[in-house]
């Protein structure tokens, strides 16, 4: 069992890096390993009944901590999950408090910090937080829309270049002054790319921008060799907004087909599915990642931060809160009755739990994005 523990620990750390990109022997090695792994367990899924409990036991600690420190944003997306949160600057955690929190997250075996929530580049203590993360030797991903990533921001972030990466969201709506978000964000992205920052490009696919996706690919992939990861619009619970932005399954699978074609051409392997098979849960939220809001409230997922609170770091410490978190994992990851006969249930385990909770106020229903027993992948 000790040997198995070492192996699973290695896999847990390794799988934090969701993609491997290498056009040589290593690429083919991991390609055939990952494909073989998935084919084997897809055929003999009953073996996962033994693998997954062990995987949950030995990989079951928070590997990701997602910090939401800021309260300002330079966009006003109708479907943003943070629209339901009332922000109060007086409740914002101090940088000294974050220093303690980050130190304790390191002790809790967290291997990566992700900074998101509102627009992180507008957070006035960002560089101080990056200093703390750098001192604790924690890799950091910053989620940004890129609108504020100008030359001045570049100069501020250059000292942290080797310790941070970006998840860059590229959208196509217009801002108040009439300039296209797309052009401004893309120009800033190319500026940061020129200085060799590690950047992953994300585009949220909606019914509104679906017809423009070929044009987005021409601009990003064909012109600038930027390989986008498409994310599916997630229902926010507002019927008017959802009816406007919801993407049909047919539209989504067309997008996935295009993305898979690009990944194959560029020799990109997404091995996140292996991680899902080992842990038995399709989404790391509600299992091995924790979200910390600007006011210290801890939640299993950013989409339900205003609804499900596990603890408060202003009155408790992260170690006690994590123990409370673990007690809820089984309840959160209940397998809906509709999923029990599905051949994919060992992978997705009922889909992304927040989708069900937002629309039905329960974890016990199937992901509403699931269609005809096809995994409702958000990425």
Short mmCIF file of C-alpha atoms in Angstrom, two decimals:
data_model
loop_
_atom_site.label_atom_id
_atom_site.label_comp_id
_atom_site.label_asym_id
_atom_site.label_seq_id
_atom_site.Cartn_x
_atom_site.Cartn_y
_atom_site.Cartn_z
CA UNK A 1 0.00 0.00 0.00
CA UNK A 2 2.91 2.34 0.66
CA UNK A 3 4.12 1.86 -2.92
CA UNK A 4 0.62 2.60 -4.22
CA UNK A 5 0.52 5.74 -2.10
CA UNK A 6 3.77 7.00 -3.65
CA UNK A 7 2.47 6.28 -7.16
CA UNK A 8 -0.84 8.05 -6.59
CA UNK A 9 0.92 11.01 -5.00
CA UNK A 10 3.09 11.32 -8.10
CA UNK A 11 0.07 11.08 -10.39
CA UNK A 12 -1.79 13.70 -8.35
CA UNK A 13 0.99 16.26 -8.73
CA UNK A 14 1.61 15.34 -12.35
CA UNK A 15 -2.03 15.68 -13.34
CA UNK A 16 -2.16 19.27 -12.14
CA UNK A 17 -0.59 20.01 -15.51
CA UNK A 18 -3.59 19.24 -17.68
CA UNK A 19 -1.81 19.23 -21.03
CA UNK A 20 1.48 17.94 -22.33
CA UNK A 21 2.77 19.53 -25.49
CA UNK A 22 5.86 18.02 -27.04
CA UNK A 23 6.49 17.01 -30.64
CA UNK A 24 8.91 14.17 -29.93
CA UNK A 25 9.15 10.76 -28.34
CA UNK A 26 7.67 11.93 -25.02
CA UNK A 27 4.52 13.08 -26.79
CA UNK A 28 3.92 9.67 -28.38
CA UNK A 29 4.78 7.90 -25.13
CA UNK A 30 2.13 9.80 -23.19
CA UNK A 31 -0.33 9.66 -26.08
CA UNK A 32 -0.35 5.86 -26.22
CA UNK A 33 -0.19 5.55 -22.44
CA UNK A 34 -3.22 7.82 -21.95
CA UNK A 35 -5.22 6.25 -24.78
CA UNK A 36 -4.42 2.74 -23.55
CA UNK A 37 -5.33 3.65 -19.99
CA UNK A 38 -8.71 5.03 -21.02
CA UNK A 39 -9.55 2.18 -23.41
CA UNK A 40 -8.65 -0.44 -20.79
CA UNK A 41 -10.75 1.06 -18.00
CA UNK A 42 -13.59 1.86 -20.37
CA UNK A 43 -13.84 -1.84 -21.22
CA UNK A 44 -13.27 -3.07 -17.67
CA UNK A 45 -15.00 -0.32 -15.75
CA UNK A 46 -15.79 -2.63 -12.82
CA UNK A 47 -12.09 -2.41 -11.87
CA UNK A 48 -12.61 1.27 -11.14
CA UNK A 49 -14.71 0.24 -8.16
CA UNK A 50 -11.41 -0.81 -6.57
CA UNK A 51 -9.13 1.87 -8.03
CA UNK A 52 -11.25 4.93 -7.31
CA UNK A 53 -11.70 4.47 -3.53
CA UNK A 54 -7.94 4.09 -3.20
CA UNK A 55 -7.38 7.06 -5.46
CA UNK A 56 -9.75 9.21 -3.40
CA UNK A 57 -8.03 8.17 -0.20
CA UNK A 58 -4.48 8.91 -1.30
CA UNK A 59 -5.12 11.80 -3.68
CA UNK A 60 -7.75 13.36 -1.46
CA UNK A 61 -6.24 16.63 -0.38
CA UNK A 62 -6.67 20.08 -1.91
CA UNK A 63 -4.19 20.38 -4.77
CA UNK A 64 -5.72 23.60 -6.04
CA UNK A 65 -6.63 26.70 -4.07
CA UNK A 66 -8.53 29.33 -6.01
CA UNK A 67 -8.30 32.81 -4.51
CA UNK A 68 -10.85 35.51 -5.34
CA UNK A 69 -9.19 38.55 -3.72
CA UNK A 70 -10.50 41.42 -5.87
CA UNK A 71 -13.83 43.26 -5.86
CA UNK A 72 -13.59 45.22 -9.12
CA UNK A 73 -14.09 44.25 -12.75
CA UNK A 74 -13.86 46.19 -16.00
CA UNK A 75 -16.60 44.18 -17.68
CA UNK A 76 -20.27 43.56 -16.94
CA UNK A 77 -21.04 40.07 -18.21
CA UNK A 78 -24.71 39.24 -17.82
CA UNK A 79 -24.00 35.60 -17.00
CA UNK A 80 -21.12 36.07 -14.53
CA UNK A 81 -21.51 33.87 -11.44
CA UNK A 82 -20.34 36.79 -9.28
CA UNK A 83 -23.40 38.88 -10.13
CA UNK A 84 -25.14 37.21 -7.18
CA UNK A 85 -22.44 38.37 -4.72
CA UNK A 86 -22.70 41.69 -2.91
CA UNK A 87 -19.18 43.09 -2.57
CA UNK A 88 -18.20 45.20 0.43
CA UNK A 89 -14.69 46.68 0.48
CA UNK A 90 -14.70 46.67 4.28
CA UNK A 91 -14.95 42.86 4.28
CA UNK A 92 -11.94 42.37 1.98
CA UNK A 93 -9.14 40.26 3.46
CA UNK A 94 -5.91 42.08 4.26
CA UNK A 95 -2.65 41.08 2.61
CA UNK A 96 -1.33 40.03 6.05
CA UNK A 97 -4.25 37.63 6.36
CA UNK A 98 -3.46 36.22 2.91
CA UNK A 99 0.13 35.71 4.03
CA UNK A 100 -1.11 33.37 6.79
CA UNK A 101 -3.65 31.66 4.51
CA UNK A 102 -1.10 30.96 1.76
CA UNK A 103 1.44 29.62 4.26
CA UNK A 104 -1.19 27.23 5.64
CA UNK A 105 -2.29 26.19 2.14
CA UNK A 106 1.29 25.16 1.49
CA UNK A 107 1.21 23.02 4.65
CA UNK A 108 -2.03 21.50 3.41
CA UNK A 109 -0.13 20.20 0.31
CA UNK A 110 -1.64 22.65 -2.15
CA UNK A 111 0.61 22.67 -5.23
CA UNK A 112 -0.93 25.47 -7.26
CA UNK A 113 -2.72 28.74 -6.59
CA UNK A 114 -5.15 30.22 -9.08
CA UNK A 115 -6.12 33.88 -8.79
CA UNK A 116 -9.50 34.78 -10.25
CA UNK A 117 -12.71 36.48 -9.25
CA UNK A 118 -13.73 39.80 -10.77
CA UNK A 119 -10.61 41.00 -12.66
CA UNK A 120 -7.40 40.01 -10.79
CA UNK A 121 -5.26 42.58 -12.60
CA UNK A 122 -7.36 45.30 -10.93
CA UNK A 123 -6.57 43.92 -7.45
CA UNK A 124 -4.40 46.61 -5.85
CA UNK A 125 -2.36 44.14 -3.75
CA UNK A 126 -1.63 41.73 -6.62
CA UNK A 127 2.17 42.17 -6.67
CA UNK A 128 2.34 41.80 -2.87
CA UNK A 129 0.35 38.58 -3.14
CA UNK A 130 2.68 37.34 -5.89
CA UNK A 131 5.64 38.07 -3.61
CA UNK A 132 4.10 35.85 -0.93
CA UNK A 133 3.36 33.07 -3.43
CA UNK A 134 6.87 33.28 -4.85
CA UNK A 135 8.36 33.05 -1.36
CA UNK A 136 6.30 29.91 -0.73
CA UNK A 137 7.36 28.47 -4.10
CA UNK A 138 3.80 28.05 -5.35
CA UNK A 139 3.03 28.10 -9.06
CA UNK A 140 0.34 30.62 -9.86
CA UNK A 141 -2.26 30.93 -12.60
CA UNK A 142 -3.92 34.32 -13.11
CA UNK A 143 -7.32 34.39 -14.82
CA UNK A 144 -7.79 37.59 -16.79
CA UNK A 145 -9.83 39.16 -19.55
CA UNK A 146 -6.67 40.99 -20.59
CA UNK A 147 -8.23 44.42 -20.90
CA UNK A 148 -5.97 45.88 -18.23
CA UNK A 149 -2.84 43.99 -19.31
CA UNK A 150 -1.10 46.98 -20.86
CA UNK A 151 2.61 47.90 -20.92
CA UNK A 152 2.48 49.23 -17.34
CA UNK A 153 1.01 45.96 -16.05
CA UNK A 154 3.63 44.06 -18.04
CA UNK A 155 6.44 45.92 -16.25
CA UNK A 156 4.88 45.11 -12.86
CA UNK A 157 4.60 41.39 -13.64
CA UNK A 158 7.93 40.79 -15.39
CA UNK A 159 9.75 39.91 -12.11
CA UNK A 160 7.29 37.02 -11.61
CA UNK A 161 7.40 35.68 -15.16
CA UNK A 162 8.89 32.31 -14.22
CA UNK A 163 6.34 31.65 -11.49
CA UNK A 164 3.07 32.74 -13.07
CA UNK A 165 1.00 31.77 -16.07
CA UNK A 166 -2.20 33.19 -17.50
CA UNK A 167 -5.59 31.78 -18.32
CA UNK A 168 -6.58 34.47 -20.82
CA UNK A 169 -10.26 34.86 -21.64
CA UNK A 170 -10.92 36.28 -25.08
CA UNK A 171 -14.44 37.58 -25.66
CA UNK A 172 -16.05 39.57 -28.45
CA UNK A 173 -18.52 42.00 -26.83
CA UNK A 174 -17.88 45.74 -26.99
CA UNK A 175 -16.89 48.03 -24.14
CA UNK A 176 -18.43 51.43 -23.44
CA UNK A 177 -15.96 53.47 -25.51
CA UNK A 178 -16.84 51.45 -28.58
CA UNK A 179 -13.55 49.58 -28.83
CA UNK A 180 -13.84 45.86 -29.30
CA UNK A 181 -12.85 43.79 -26.26
CA UNK A 182 -11.49 41.24 -28.68
CA UNK A 183 -9.00 43.61 -30.34
CA UNK A 184 -7.85 45.19 -27.08
CA UNK A 185 -7.46 41.89 -25.23
CA UNK A 186 -5.71 40.22 -28.17
CA UNK A 187 -3.27 43.13 -28.55
CA UNK A 188 -2.37 42.87 -24.85
CA UNK A 189 -2.07 39.08 -25.10
CA UNK A 190 0.42 39.39 -27.97
CA UNK A 191 2.40 41.91 -25.92
CA UNK A 192 2.73 39.46 -23.02
CA UNK A 193 3.44 36.57 -25.38
CA UNK A 194 6.26 38.58 -26.95
CA UNK A 195 7.89 38.66 -23.50
CA UNK A 196 7.55 34.88 -23.18
CA UNK A 197 4.81 34.67 -20.54
CA UNK A 198 3.08 31.29 -20.33
CA UNK A 199 -0.45 31.88 -21.63
CA UNK A 200 -3.42 29.56 -22.22
CA UNK A 201 -6.20 31.07 -24.28
CA UNK A 202 -9.84 30.46 -23.39
CA UNK A 203 -12.97 31.39 -25.32
CA UNK A 204 -16.44 30.94 -23.82
CA UNK A 205 -18.70 29.57 -26.54
CA UNK A 206 -22.26 30.89 -26.42
CA UNK A 207 -25.20 30.95 -28.78
CA UNK A 208 -24.40 34.63 -29.34
CA UNK A 209 -20.81 34.20 -30.54
CA UNK A 210 -21.17 30.72 -32.06
CA UNK A 211 -21.35 32.01 -35.65
CA UNK A 212 -18.21 34.09 -35.10
CA UNK A 213 -16.06 31.17 -33.90
CA UNK A 214 -14.56 30.49 -37.39
CA UNK A 215 -13.46 34.14 -37.46
CA UNK A 216 -12.03 33.86 -33.95
CA UNK A 217 -10.01 30.83 -35.05
CA UNK A 218 -8.69 32.73 -38.06
CA UNK A 219 -7.51 35.55 -35.80
CA UNK A 220 -6.11 33.47 -32.95
CA UNK A 221 -4.94 30.15 -34.40
CA UNK A 222 -4.28 30.72 -38.09
CA UNK A 223 -2.85 34.24 -37.83
CA UNK A 224 -1.07 34.20 -34.45
CA UNK A 225 -0.70 30.46 -33.72
CA UNK A 226 -2.65 30.85 -30.48
CA UNK A 227 -4.44 27.61 -29.67
CA UNK A 228 -7.75 28.32 -27.91
CA UNK A 229 -9.52 26.11 -25.41
CA UNK A 230 -13.26 26.52 -25.81
CA UNK A 231 -15.40 26.53 -22.68
CA UNK A 232 -19.11 25.93 -22.84
CA UNK A 233 -21.58 28.52 -21.61
CA UNK A 234 -22.81 27.43 -18.20
CA UNK A 235 -26.45 28.21 -17.27
CA UNK A 236 -26.68 30.95 -14.64
CA UNK A 237 -30.26 30.19 -13.61
CA UNK A 238 -31.80 33.30 -15.14
CA UNK A 239 -34.22 32.05 -17.81
CA UNK A 240 -34.00 35.19 -19.94
CA UNK A 241 -30.19 35.23 -19.98
CA UNK A 242 -29.88 31.46 -20.42
CA UNK A 243 -32.29 31.41 -23.36
CA UNK A 244 -30.10 33.97 -25.10
CA UNK A 245 -26.68 32.43 -24.41
CA UNK A 246 -27.34 28.69 -24.03
CA UNK A 247 -25.45 26.55 -26.51
CA UNK A 248 -27.19 23.48 -27.94
CA UNK A 249 -25.48 20.10 -27.66
CA UNK A 250 -25.21 19.98 -31.45
CA UNK A 251 -23.37 23.31 -31.48
CA UNK A 252 -21.09 22.27 -28.61
CA UNK A 253 -20.07 18.95 -30.16
CA UNK A 254 -19.21 20.74 -33.40
CA UNK A 255 -16.89 23.01 -31.43
CA UNK A 256 -15.33 20.04 -29.63
CA UNK A 257 -14.74 18.36 -32.99
CA UNK A 258 -12.87 21.41 -34.28
CA UNK A 259 -10.87 21.68 -31.05
CA UNK A 260 -9.92 18.00 -31.16
CA UNK A 261 -8.76 18.42 -34.75
CA UNK A 262 -6.50 21.33 -33.76
CA UNK A 263 -5.11 19.43 -30.76
CA UNK A 264 -4.32 16.43 -32.94
CA UNK A 265 -2.55 18.59 -35.50
CA UNK A 266 -0.54 20.38 -32.81
CA UNK A 267 0.12 17.15 -30.88
CA UNK A 268 -1.57 18.32 -27.70
CA UNK A 269 -2.75 15.70 -25.22
CA UNK A 270 -5.38 16.47 -22.61
CA UNK A 271 -4.87 13.92 -19.88
CA UNK A 272 -7.39 15.39 -17.46
CA UNK A 273 -9.70 12.45 -18.22
CA UNK A 274 -7.19 10.06 -16.62
CA UNK A 275 -7.34 12.14 -13.46
CA UNK A 276 -11.14 11.93 -13.53
CA UNK A 277 -11.02 8.14 -13.90
CA UNK A 278 -8.62 7.78 -10.96
CA UNK A 279 -10.49 10.02 -8.55
CA UNK A 280 -13.95 9.06 -9.80
CA UNK A 281 -15.18 12.62 -10.09
CA UNK A 282 -15.29 14.52 -13.36
CA UNK A 283 -14.75 17.96 -11.80
CA UNK A 284 -12.07 18.83 -9.24
CA UNK A 285 -14.51 21.20 -7.55
CA UNK A 286 -16.32 19.46 -4.68
CA UNK A 287 -13.34 17.12 -4.33
CA UNK A 288 -9.78 18.44 -4.27
CA UNK A 289 -9.96 22.18 -4.87
CA UNK A 290 -11.16 24.97 -2.62
CA UNK A 291 -12.34 28.50 -3.39
CA UNK A 292 -11.60 31.38 -1.05
CA UNK A 293 -13.71 34.48 -1.56
CA UNK A 294 -12.52 38.06 -1.08
CA UNK A 295 -14.08 38.09 2.41
CA UNK A 296 -12.59 34.79 3.63
CA UNK A 297 -15.62 32.59 2.96
CA UNK A 298 -14.62 29.12 1.71
CA UNK A 299 -16.68 27.29 -0.90
CA UNK A 300 -16.30 24.12 -3.04
CA UNK A 301 -16.98 25.98 -6.31
CA UNK A 302 -16.94 29.55 -7.57
CA UNK A 303 -20.40 29.19 -9.11
CA UNK A 304 -21.99 28.63 -5.70
CA UNK A 305 -19.85 30.91 -3.53
CA UNK A 306 -22.86 32.91 -2.41
CA UNK A 307 -24.90 29.76 -1.64
CA UNK A 308 -22.62 27.07 -0.17
CA UNK A 309 -20.22 28.18 2.56
CA UNK A 310 -18.00 25.57 4.21
CA UNK A 311 -16.21 27.94 6.57
CA UNK A 312 -14.92 31.44 7.24
CA UNK A 313 -11.18 32.15 7.42
CA UNK A 314 -11.80 35.26 9.48
CA UNK A 315 -12.96 33.09 12.37
CA UNK A 316 -11.38 29.69 11.62
CA UNK A 317 -8.26 28.22 10.02
CA UNK A 318 -7.95 26.35 6.74
CA UNK A 319 -7.12 23.04 8.44
CA UNK A 320 -10.42 22.88 10.34
CA UNK A 321 -12.34 24.06 7.30
CA UNK A 322 -10.76 21.37 5.13
CA UNK A 323 -11.92 18.71 7.62
CA UNK A 324 -15.46 20.08 7.30
CA UNK A 325 -15.06 20.08 3.53
CA UNK A 326 -14.09 16.39 3.44
CA UNK A 327 -17.21 15.42 5.35
CA UNK A 328 -19.36 16.86 2.55
CA UNK A 329 -17.54 15.29 -0.41
CA UNK A 330 -19.68 12.15 -0.48
CA UNK A 331 -22.92 14.17 -0.33
CA UNK A 332 -21.78 16.60 -3.02
CA UNK A 333 -20.74 13.80 -5.35
CA UNK A 334 -23.88 11.70 -5.12
CA UNK A 335 -24.47 9.72 -8.31
CA UNK A 336 -27.99 10.53 -9.65
CA UNK A 337 -30.27 7.59 -10.35
CA UNK A 338 -30.41 8.52 -14.06
CA UNK A 339 -26.63 8.03 -14.27
CA UNK A 340 -26.26 4.63 -12.63
CA UNK A 341 -26.68 2.67 -15.88
CA UNK A 342 -24.61 5.07 -17.98
CA UNK A 343 -21.27 3.68 -19.18
CA UNK A 344 -19.66 7.08 -18.59
CA UNK A 345 -20.61 7.42 -14.93
CA UNK A 346 -17.17 6.28 -13.72
CA UNK A 347 -15.77 9.30 -15.50
CA UNK A 348 -18.21 12.18 -15.07
CA UNK A 349 -20.07 10.93 -11.96
CA UNK A 350 -23.19 12.88 -12.84
CA UNK A 351 -21.46 15.88 -14.40
CA UNK A 352 -20.59 19.22 -12.91
CA UNK A 353 -22.47 19.49 -9.65
CA UNK A 354 -22.90 23.26 -9.73
CA UNK A 355 -25.01 23.00 -12.89
CA UNK A 356 -27.57 20.89 -11.04
CA UNK A 357 -27.45 23.02 -7.93
CA UNK A 358 -27.91 26.32 -9.78
CA UNK A 359 -30.95 25.11 -11.74
CA UNK A 360 -32.53 22.60 -9.33
CA UNK A 361 -31.10 23.58 -5.93
CA UNK A 362 -29.96 19.99 -5.35
CA UNK A 363 -26.94 17.77 -6.04
CA UNK A 364 -29.16 14.75 -6.62
CA UNK A 365 -30.17 15.47 -10.21
CA UNK A 366 -28.29 14.82 -13.43
CA UNK A 367 -26.27 17.65 -14.96
CA UNK A 368 -28.76 19.56 -17.16
CA UNK A 369 -26.09 19.81 -19.87
CA UNK A 370 -26.04 16.02 -20.28
CA UNK A 371 -27.66 14.91 -23.52
CA UNK A 372 -28.35 11.27 -24.45
CA UNK A 373 -25.80 9.91 -21.97
CA UNK A 374 -22.96 11.91 -23.49
CA UNK A 375 -20.57 13.44 -21.00
CA UNK A 376 -21.52 17.10 -20.47
CA UNK A 377 -17.97 18.37 -20.80
CA UNK A 378 -17.53 22.05 -20.04
CA UNK A 379 -14.04 22.09 -21.57
#
